[in-house]
GROMACS .gro file of C-alpha atoms in nm:
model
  187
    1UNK     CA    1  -3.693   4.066  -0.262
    2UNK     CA    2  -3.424   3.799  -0.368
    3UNK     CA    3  -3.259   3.940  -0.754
    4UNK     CA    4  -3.356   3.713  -1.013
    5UNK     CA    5  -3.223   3.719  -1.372
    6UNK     CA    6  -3.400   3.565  -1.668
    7UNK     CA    7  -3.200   3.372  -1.882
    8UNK     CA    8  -3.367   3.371  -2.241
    9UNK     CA    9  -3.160   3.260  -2.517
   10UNK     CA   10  -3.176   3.501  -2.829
   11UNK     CA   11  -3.513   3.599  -2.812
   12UNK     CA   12  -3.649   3.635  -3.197
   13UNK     CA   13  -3.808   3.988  -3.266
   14UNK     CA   14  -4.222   3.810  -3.266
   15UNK     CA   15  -4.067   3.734  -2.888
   16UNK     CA   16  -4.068   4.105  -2.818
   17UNK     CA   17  -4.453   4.143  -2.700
   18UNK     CA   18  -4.613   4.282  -2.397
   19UNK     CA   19  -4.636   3.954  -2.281
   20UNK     CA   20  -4.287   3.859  -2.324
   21UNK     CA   21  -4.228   4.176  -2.162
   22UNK     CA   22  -4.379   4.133  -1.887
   23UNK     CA   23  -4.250   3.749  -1.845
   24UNK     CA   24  -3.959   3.890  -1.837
   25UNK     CA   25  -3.987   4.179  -1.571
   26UNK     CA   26  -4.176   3.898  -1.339
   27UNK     CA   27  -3.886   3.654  -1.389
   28UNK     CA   28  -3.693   3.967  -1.274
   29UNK     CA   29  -3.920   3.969  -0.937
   30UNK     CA   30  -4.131   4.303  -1.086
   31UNK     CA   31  -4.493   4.182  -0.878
   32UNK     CA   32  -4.684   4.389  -1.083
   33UNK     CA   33  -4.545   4.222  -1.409
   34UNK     CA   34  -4.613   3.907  -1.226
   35UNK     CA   35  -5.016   4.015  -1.146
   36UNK     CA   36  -5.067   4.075  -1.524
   37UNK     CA   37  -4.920   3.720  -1.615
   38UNK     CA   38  -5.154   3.512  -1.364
   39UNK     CA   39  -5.435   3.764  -1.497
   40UNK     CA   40  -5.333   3.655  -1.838
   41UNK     CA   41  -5.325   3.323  -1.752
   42UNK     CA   42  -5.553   3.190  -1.455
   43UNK     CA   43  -5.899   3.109  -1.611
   44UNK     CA   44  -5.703   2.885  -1.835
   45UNK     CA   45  -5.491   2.735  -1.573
   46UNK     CA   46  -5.783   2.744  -1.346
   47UNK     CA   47  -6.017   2.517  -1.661
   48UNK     CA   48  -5.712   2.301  -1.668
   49UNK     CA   49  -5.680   2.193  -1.353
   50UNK     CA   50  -6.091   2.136  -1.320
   51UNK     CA   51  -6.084   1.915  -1.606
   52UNK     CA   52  -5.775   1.739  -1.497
   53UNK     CA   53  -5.896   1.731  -1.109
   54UNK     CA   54  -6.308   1.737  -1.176
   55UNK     CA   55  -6.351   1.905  -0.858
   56UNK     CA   56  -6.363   2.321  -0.877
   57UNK     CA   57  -6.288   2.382  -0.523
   58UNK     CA   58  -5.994   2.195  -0.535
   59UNK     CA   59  -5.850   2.328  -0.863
   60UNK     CA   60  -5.961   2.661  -0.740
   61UNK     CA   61  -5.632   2.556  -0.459
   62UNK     CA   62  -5.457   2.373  -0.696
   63UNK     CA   63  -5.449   2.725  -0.940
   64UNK     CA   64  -5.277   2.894  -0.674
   65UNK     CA   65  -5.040   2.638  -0.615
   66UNK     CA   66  -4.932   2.660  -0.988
   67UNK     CA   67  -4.901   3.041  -0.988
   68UNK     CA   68  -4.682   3.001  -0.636
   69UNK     CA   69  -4.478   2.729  -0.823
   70UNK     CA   70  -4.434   2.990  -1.096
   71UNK     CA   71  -4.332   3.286  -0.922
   72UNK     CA   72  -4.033   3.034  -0.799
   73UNK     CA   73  -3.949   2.862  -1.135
   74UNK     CA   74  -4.005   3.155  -1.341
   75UNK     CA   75  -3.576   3.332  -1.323
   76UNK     CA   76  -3.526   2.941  -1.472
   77UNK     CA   77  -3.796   2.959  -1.775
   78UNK     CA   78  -3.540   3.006  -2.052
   79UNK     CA   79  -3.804   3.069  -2.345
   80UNK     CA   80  -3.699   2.781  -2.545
   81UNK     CA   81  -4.085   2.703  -2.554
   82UNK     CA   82  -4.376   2.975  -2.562
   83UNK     CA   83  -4.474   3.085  -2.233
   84UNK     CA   84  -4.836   2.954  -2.249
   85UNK     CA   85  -4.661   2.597  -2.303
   86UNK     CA   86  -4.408   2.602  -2.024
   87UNK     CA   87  -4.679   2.705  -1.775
   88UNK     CA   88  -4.952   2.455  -1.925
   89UNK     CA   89  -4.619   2.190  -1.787
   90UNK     CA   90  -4.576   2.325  -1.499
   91UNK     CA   91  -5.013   2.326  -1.413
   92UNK     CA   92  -4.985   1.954  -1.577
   93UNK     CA   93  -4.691   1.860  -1.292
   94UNK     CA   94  -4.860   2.067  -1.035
   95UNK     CA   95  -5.174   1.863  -1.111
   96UNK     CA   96  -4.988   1.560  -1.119
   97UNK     CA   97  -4.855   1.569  -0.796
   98UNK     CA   98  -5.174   1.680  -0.604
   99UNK     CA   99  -5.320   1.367  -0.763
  100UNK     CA  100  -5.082   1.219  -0.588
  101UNK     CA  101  -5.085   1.355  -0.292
  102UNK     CA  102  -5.446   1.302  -0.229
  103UNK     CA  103  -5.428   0.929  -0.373
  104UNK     CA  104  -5.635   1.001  -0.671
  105UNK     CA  105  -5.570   0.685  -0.853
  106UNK     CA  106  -5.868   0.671  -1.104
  107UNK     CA  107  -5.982   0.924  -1.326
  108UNK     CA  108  -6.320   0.947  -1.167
  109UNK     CA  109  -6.412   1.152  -0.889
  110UNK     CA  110  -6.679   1.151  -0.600
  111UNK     CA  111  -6.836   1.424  -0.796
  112UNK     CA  112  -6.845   1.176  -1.133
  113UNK     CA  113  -6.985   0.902  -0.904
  114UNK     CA  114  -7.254   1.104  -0.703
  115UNK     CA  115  -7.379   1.194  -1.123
  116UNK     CA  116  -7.400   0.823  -1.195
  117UNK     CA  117  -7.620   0.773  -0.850
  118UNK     CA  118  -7.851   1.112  -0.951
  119UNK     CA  119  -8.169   0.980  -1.108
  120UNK     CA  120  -8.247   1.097  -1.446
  121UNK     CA  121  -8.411   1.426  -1.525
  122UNK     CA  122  -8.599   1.267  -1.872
  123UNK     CA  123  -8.428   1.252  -2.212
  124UNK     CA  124  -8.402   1.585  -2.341
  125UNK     CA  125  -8.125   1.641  -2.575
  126UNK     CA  126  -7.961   1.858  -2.319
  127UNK     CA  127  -7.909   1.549  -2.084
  128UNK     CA  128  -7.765   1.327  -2.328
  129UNK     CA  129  -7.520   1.582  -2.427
  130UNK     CA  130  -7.380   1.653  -2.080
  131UNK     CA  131  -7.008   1.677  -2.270
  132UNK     CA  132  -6.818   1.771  -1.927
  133UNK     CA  133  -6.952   1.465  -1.750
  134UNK     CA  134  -6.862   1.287  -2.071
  135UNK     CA  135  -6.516   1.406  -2.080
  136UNK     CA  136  -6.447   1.318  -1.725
  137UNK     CA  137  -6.525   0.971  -1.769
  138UNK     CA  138  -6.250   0.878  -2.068
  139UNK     CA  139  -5.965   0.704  -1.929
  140UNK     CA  140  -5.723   0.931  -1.785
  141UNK     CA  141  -5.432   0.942  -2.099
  142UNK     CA  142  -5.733   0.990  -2.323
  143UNK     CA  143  -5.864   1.283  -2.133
  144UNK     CA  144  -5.538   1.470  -2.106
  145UNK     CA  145  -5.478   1.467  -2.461
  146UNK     CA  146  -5.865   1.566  -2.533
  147UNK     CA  147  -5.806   1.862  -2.319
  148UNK     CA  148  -5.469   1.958  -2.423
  149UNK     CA  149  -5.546   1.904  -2.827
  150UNK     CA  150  -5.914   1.979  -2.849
  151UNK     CA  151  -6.000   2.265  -2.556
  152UNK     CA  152  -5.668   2.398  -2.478
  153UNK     CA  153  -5.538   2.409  -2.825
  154UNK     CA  154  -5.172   2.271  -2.807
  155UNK     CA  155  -5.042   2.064  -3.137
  156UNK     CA  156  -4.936   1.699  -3.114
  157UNK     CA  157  -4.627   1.767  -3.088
  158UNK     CA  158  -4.680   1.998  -2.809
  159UNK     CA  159  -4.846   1.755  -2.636
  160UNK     CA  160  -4.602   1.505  -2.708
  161UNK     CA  161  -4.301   1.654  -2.560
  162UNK     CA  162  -4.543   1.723  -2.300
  163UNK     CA  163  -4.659   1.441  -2.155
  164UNK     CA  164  -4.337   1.184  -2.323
  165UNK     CA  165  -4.478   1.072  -2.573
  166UNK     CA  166  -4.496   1.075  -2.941
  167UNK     CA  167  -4.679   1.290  -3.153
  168UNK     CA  168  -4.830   0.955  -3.323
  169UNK     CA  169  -4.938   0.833  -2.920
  170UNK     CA  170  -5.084   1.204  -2.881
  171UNK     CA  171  -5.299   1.128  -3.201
  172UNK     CA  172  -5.395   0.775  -3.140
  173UNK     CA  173  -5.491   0.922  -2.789
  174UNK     CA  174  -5.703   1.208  -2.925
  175UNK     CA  175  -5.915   0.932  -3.190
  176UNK     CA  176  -5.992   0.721  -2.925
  177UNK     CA  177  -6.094   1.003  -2.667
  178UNK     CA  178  -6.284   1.139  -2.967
  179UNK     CA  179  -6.452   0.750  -3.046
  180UNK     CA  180  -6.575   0.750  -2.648
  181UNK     CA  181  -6.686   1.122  -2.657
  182UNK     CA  182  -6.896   1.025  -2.959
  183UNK     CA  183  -7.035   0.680  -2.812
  184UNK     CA  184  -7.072   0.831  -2.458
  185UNK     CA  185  -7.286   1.151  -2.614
  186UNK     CA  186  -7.499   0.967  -2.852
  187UNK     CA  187  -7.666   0.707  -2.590
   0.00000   0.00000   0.00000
């Protein structure tokens, strides 16, 4: 096992929790430490990367990418931002590039496409409000900051320095994801 050192600038005294602690013993290579963090952590990384990917065997791979990404970048995290918000970058990047990768241009998916083919069930309440298949069909900036602002919790501003841009873009994003939800859910 390689040393690794942790270089966190002044941490505050609300820093010193068991989480920080154990960021910090992971970023020191402590395995154990490490387990508790992706136990901490996975289901949300995990719900991330389905809503950003809308397929749950690939995020299922694409969570353990992130976490192996971690484990490498984690001597560099420097806590100038909250844990949960340097790892929400690094499952956004990880996402990003696996996008990529795979040539995943559009924000629709097979999956989102076989729905559209499926012939309707009736028009029970319950089908109209099918909110994950209306959240995967906003347009791609929309959806992000949906996810980010309105399931994963992060502020604007969060968001902002997040994805590059500004906290008024975030909000303007969020409205009009919010406008299509509504539309989408009420047909």
């Amino acid at each position: 096992m390689t040393d690794r050192t942790l270089h966190i600038s002044a941490p505050s005294p609300a820093s010193n929790t068991p989480e920080s602690d154990d960021v910090a013993a992971a970023a020191g290579g402590d395995r154990r430490a490490f387990e508790r963090v992706y136990r901490a952590h996975a289901e949300r990384v995990y719900s991330l990367c389905v809503r950003m990917l809308g397929d749950r065997v690939l995020a299922e791979e694409v969570t353990q990418d992130v976490f192996v990404r971690v484990w490498e970048k984690l001597p560099g995290f420097r806590g100038d931002a909250a844990f949960a918000t340097w790892l929400h970058r690094v499952t956004v990047n990880v996402v990003l590039t696996r996008r990529k990768a795979l040539g995943i241009r559009d924000h629709r998916t097979a999956d989102d496409e076989a729905l559209d083919q499926a012939p309707s069930r009736g028009e029970s309440v319950g089908d109209r409000l099918d909110l994950e298949g209306a959240i995967a069909g906003l347009p791609k900036g929309a959806r992000t900051v949906f996810v980010l602002h309105d399931v994963e919790g992060f502020t604007h501003e969060e968001i902002g320095a997040q994805l590059g841009i500004s906290p008024g873009g975030s909000k303007a994003q969020l409205h009009r994801a919010r406008m299509l939800l509504r539309a989408a859910l009420t047909r």
